[in-house]
Tab-separated table of C-alpha atoms in Angstrom:
chain	number	residue	atom	x	y	z
A	1	VAL	CA	221.735	-101.009	9.965
A	2	ASP	CA	221.911	-97.202	10.249
A	3	VAL	CA	220.612	-96.443	13.727
A	4	ARG	CA	221.039	-92.712	13.091
A	5	SER	CA	218.075	-92.605	10.707
A	6	SER	CA	214.852	-90.948	11.780
A	7	THR	CA	213.184	-94.323	12.233
A	8	GLN	CA	215.464	-96.482	14.338
A	9	LYS	CA	215.864	-99.973	12.949
A	10	ARG	CA	215.637	-102.947	15.241
A	11	VAL	CA	217.092	-106.319	14.310
A	12	ARG	CA	215.019	-109.174	15.691
A	13	ALA	CA	215.127	-112.937	15.498
A	14	PRO	CA	211.886	-114.045	13.799
A	15	SER	CA	211.255	-116.523	16.594
A	16	LYS	CA	211.097	-113.598	19.054
A	17	LEU	CA	208.472	-111.501	17.291
A	18	LEU	CA	205.792	-112.750	19.681
A	19	SER	CA	206.284	-113.394	23.336
A	20	GLY	CA	205.222	-116.702	24.758
A	21	GLU	CA	206.675	-120.089	25.397
A	22	THR	CA	206.276	-123.135	23.208
A	23	PRO	CA	205.924	-126.411	25.091
A	24	VAL	CA	209.248	-128.188	25.357
A	25	ILE	CA	209.694	-131.754	26.489
A	26	PRO	CA	212.739	-131.762	28.784
A	27	PRO	CA	215.219	-134.560	28.044
A	28	PHE	CA	214.891	-136.198	31.445
A	29	GLY	CA	214.386	-139.939	31.705
A	30	LYS	CA	215.100	-142.537	29.058
A	31	GLY	CA	211.925	-141.956	27.050
A	32	HIS	CA	212.294	-138.184	26.911
A	33	GLU	CA	216.029	-138.398	26.305
A	34	ASN	CA	215.452	-140.682	23.327
A	35	ARG	CA	212.790	-138.372	21.905
A	36	PHE	CA	215.080	-135.362	22.237
A	37	GLN	CA	217.976	-137.227	20.642
A	38	ARG	CA	215.719	-138.586	17.902
A	39	GLY	CA	214.589	-135.113	16.895
A	40	ARG	CA	218.105	-133.680	16.985
A	41	LEU	CA	219.538	-136.452	14.798
A	42	ILE	CA	216.705	-136.368	12.269
A	43	HIS	CA	217.241	-132.621	12.028
A	44	ALA	CA	220.955	-133.162	11.367
A	45	LEU	CA	220.366	-135.843	8.737
A	46	LEU	CA	217.880	-133.638	6.897
A	47	GLN	CA	220.626	-131.045	6.620
A	48	ILE	CA	223.316	-133.466	5.464
A	49	LEU	CA	221.617	-135.994	3.187
A	50	PRO	CA	219.865	-133.776	0.589
A	51	GLU	CA	223.284	-132.517	-0.518
A	52	LEU	CA	224.293	-136.070	-1.508
A	53	PRO	CA	223.275	-138.213	-4.510
A	54	LYS	CA	220.389	-140.488	-3.543
A	55	ALA	CA	222.528	-143.601	-3.962
A	56	GLN	CA	224.910	-142.409	-1.240
A	57	ARG	CA	222.399	-141.225	1.338
A	58	GLU	CA	221.688	-144.435	3.209
A	59	GLU	CA	225.357	-145.320	3.613
A	60	ARG	CA	226.123	-141.825	4.902
A	61	ALA	CA	223.161	-141.906	7.283
A	62	VAL	CA	224.208	-145.264	8.737
A	63	ALA	CA	227.780	-144.049	9.220
A	64	TYR	CA	226.633	-140.839	10.905
A	65	LEU	CA	224.215	-142.553	13.274
A	66	SER	CA	226.794	-145.193	14.136
A	67	GLN	CA	228.985	-142.389	15.473
A	68	CYS	CA	226.170	-140.707	17.411
A	69	LEU	CA	224.341	-143.639	19.018
A	70	ARG	CA	225.373	-146.401	21.383
A	71	GLU	CA	225.272	-150.078	20.443
A	72	ASP	CA	222.292	-150.641	22.744
A	73	GLN	CA	220.240	-148.010	20.870
A	74	GLY	CA	219.513	-150.196	17.873
A	75	GLU	CA	215.769	-149.588	18.008
A	76	LEU	CA	216.271	-145.810	18.037
A	77	PHE	CA	218.791	-146.186	15.203
A	78	GLU	CA	216.229	-147.911	12.971
A	79	ASP	CA	213.475	-145.493	13.964
A	80	ILE	CA	215.577	-142.462	12.993
A	81	LEU	CA	216.546	-144.017	9.660
A	82	GLU	CA	212.947	-144.848	8.832
A	83	ALA	CA	211.623	-141.416	9.790
A	84	THR	CA	214.355	-139.568	7.901
A	85	PHE	CA	213.925	-141.452	4.656
A	86	LYS	CA	210.159	-141.232	4.965
A	87	VAL	CA	210.586	-137.459	4.827
A	88	LEU	CA	213.092	-137.512	1.978
A	89	SER	CA	210.921	-139.801	-0.154
A	90	ALA	CA	207.587	-138.052	0.495
A	91	PRO	CA	206.074	-136.867	-2.832
A	92	GLU	CA	204.802	-133.619	-1.303
A	93	LEU	CA	208.369	-132.747	-0.238
A	94	GLU	CA	210.005	-133.516	-3.551
A	95	GLY	CA	210.176	-129.846	-4.511
A	96	VAL	CA	211.867	-128.892	-1.264
A	97	PHE	CA	214.563	-131.562	-1.191
A	98	ALA	CA	215.178	-131.538	-4.946
A	99	GLN	CA	218.549	-130.662	-6.419
A	100	GLY	CA	219.189	-126.962	-6.000
A	101	GLY	CA	217.698	-126.731	-2.531
A	102	ARG	CA	219.833	-125.538	0.351
A	103	SER	CA	219.953	-126.088	4.096
A	104	GLU	CA	220.457	-123.489	6.828
A	105	VAL	CA	219.823	-120.455	4.619
A	106	PRO	CA	219.976	-116.980	6.242
A	107	ILE	CA	216.992	-114.694	5.641
A	108	ILE	CA	217.576	-111.060	6.547
A	109	GLY	CA	215.346	-108.134	5.667
A	110	SER	CA	212.021	-106.441	6.206
A	111	GLY	CA	208.542	-106.521	4.761
A	112	PRO	CA	205.314	-104.514	4.731
A	113	ASN	CA	203.578	-106.591	7.388
A	114	LEU	CA	206.393	-106.689	9.927
A	115	PRO	CA	206.302	-104.327	12.924
A	116	PRO	CA	207.556	-100.846	11.921
A	117	GLY	CA	211.317	-100.508	11.978
A	118	VAL	CA	211.951	-104.234	12.431
A	119	ILE	CA	214.506	-106.104	10.358
A	120	ILE	CA	214.452	-109.835	10.891
A	121	ASN	CA	217.632	-111.886	10.959
A	122	GLY	CA	216.970	-115.605	10.888
A	123	ARG	CA	217.943	-118.894	9.324
A	124	VAL	CA	215.530	-121.319	7.699
A	125	ASP	CA	216.194	-125.051	7.757
A	126	ARG	CA	215.427	-125.736	4.092
A	127	PHE	CA	215.131	-123.357	1.133
A	128	HIS	CA	214.450	-124.045	-2.532
A	129	LEU	CA	214.114	-121.409	-5.242
A	130	THR	CA	212.749	-122.054	-8.738
A	131	ASP	CA	211.784	-119.722	-11.576
A	132	SER	CA	208.304	-119.308	-10.113
A	133	HIS	CA	208.253	-120.642	-6.548
A	134	VAL	CA	210.070	-120.336	-3.255
A	135	HIS	CA	209.747	-123.235	-0.803
A	136	ILE	CA	210.868	-122.959	2.810
A	137	ILE	CA	210.573	-125.482	5.640
A	138	ASP	CA	211.496	-125.184	9.278
A	139	TYR	CA	212.020	-128.347	11.309
A	140	LYS	CA	210.506	-128.561	14.777
A	141	THR	CA	211.900	-131.175	17.134
A	142	ASP	CA	210.987	-129.856	20.575
A	143	ARG	CA	207.375	-130.938	21.005
A	144	PRO	CA	204.744	-133.458	19.790
A	145	PRO	CA	203.200	-132.273	16.512
A	146	PRO	CA	199.915	-130.364	16.579
A	147	LYS	CA	197.128	-131.910	14.568
A	148	THR	CA	196.019	-128.792	12.687
A	149	GLU	CA	197.374	-125.399	11.722
A	150	SER	CA	195.102	-123.755	14.298
A	151	ASP	CA	196.917	-125.706	17.035
A	152	VAL	CA	200.347	-124.324	16.096
A	153	ASP	CA	201.756	-121.949	18.689
A	154	LEU	CA	201.665	-118.305	17.580
A	155	PRO	CA	205.438	-117.732	17.970
A	156	TYR	CA	206.017	-120.458	15.391
A	157	LEU	CA	203.491	-118.927	12.998
A	158	ALA	CA	204.980	-115.462	13.466
A	159	GLN	CA	208.444	-116.836	12.768
A	160	MET	CA	207.362	-118.351	9.450
A	161	ALA	CA	205.275	-115.289	8.631
A	162	ALA	CA	208.343	-113.100	9.008
A	163	TYR	CA	210.205	-115.241	6.500
A	164	TYR	CA	207.189	-115.138	4.198
A	165	ASP	CA	206.959	-111.341	4.381
A	166	VAL	CA	210.643	-110.814	3.589
A	167	LEU	CA	210.633	-113.342	0.746
A	168	LYS	CA	207.424	-111.933	-0.742
A	169	SER	CA	209.117	-108.537	-0.910
A	170	THR	CA	212.298	-110.038	-2.333
A	171	TYR	CA	210.553	-112.256	-4.911
A	172	PRO	CA	207.294	-110.407	-5.694
A	173	GLU	CA	206.598	-112.497	-8.815
A	174	HIS	CA	207.077	-115.841	-7.060
A	175	GLN	CA	204.672	-117.982	-5.092
A	176	ILE	CA	205.979	-118.408	-1.550
A	177	HIS	CA	205.279	-121.748	0.164
A	178	CYS	CA	205.978	-122.121	3.889
A	179	ALA	CA	205.704	-125.282	5.954
A	180	LEU	CA	206.679	-126.847	9.249
A	181	LEU	CA	208.122	-130.324	9.457
A	182	TRP	CA	207.540	-131.886	12.856
A	183	THR	CA	210.135	-134.615	13.308
A	184	ASP	CA	208.006	-136.294	15.973
A	185	GLY	CA	205.893	-138.280	13.549
A	186	PRO	CA	207.122	-137.037	11.190
A	187	ARG	CA	204.308	-134.682	10.226
A	188	PHE	CA	204.462	-132.186	7.339
A	189	MET	CA	202.243	-129.126	7.658
A	190	ARG	CA	201.783	-126.438	5.018
A	191	LEU	CA	200.949	-123.027	6.452
A	192	SER	CA	198.309	-120.754	4.974
A	193	GLU	CA	199.018	-117.118	4.207
A	194	SER	CA	196.024	-116.062	6.300
A	195	ALA	CA	197.259	-117.827	9.445
A	196	MET	CA	200.740	-116.409	9.104
A	197	LEU	CA	199.603	-112.855	8.448
A	198	ALA	CA	197.236	-113.059	11.432
A	199	ALA	CA	200.242	-113.878	13.611
A	200	LEU	CA	202.148	-110.896	12.197
A	201	THR	CA	199.173	-108.640	12.857
A	202	LYS	CA	199.341	-109.720	16.498
A	203	ALA	CA	203.084	-109.040	16.538
A	204	ARG	CA	202.504	-105.507	15.267
């Protein structure tokens, strides 16, 4: 970034475009600790398993969880397995977790709807590019899932909108699909362009 240019560039994390706190459930007490650990492990499995052939995924998941959980956490073990494979087998997510998708993909750049002079530097949990579409998903593990898009906290919408704006500039001929995957559920939520751009307008 050339800070000597007439318009000084500012590198921002997309999650910091809007001020405000998103509700976080602190991992205190057995119930909250289990929920926190559940979300963290589902997140990890959704990074690891899509890179493997389907026939190897369950064995790898069992081995990974066996290292991360205690023997007395059998119920949590089964819950995490069920939730993870429910996500991986969901028809509406087939395009995202299909062969060719990638986890933890950096997205760096700017777009016409971002605040002037801002370059975002972020990392999306799941990315899949085809000849005509770009799919991105961010996993959220830190709160119970909202029921509708209108209930999503604005910092989350602004974060996804920043990715959308950069990708739309990078792939102008592609359709860009953004979604949140709430691991408490799990609940899959597609985000509309209008909701995301409204959040960016607020950020400006």
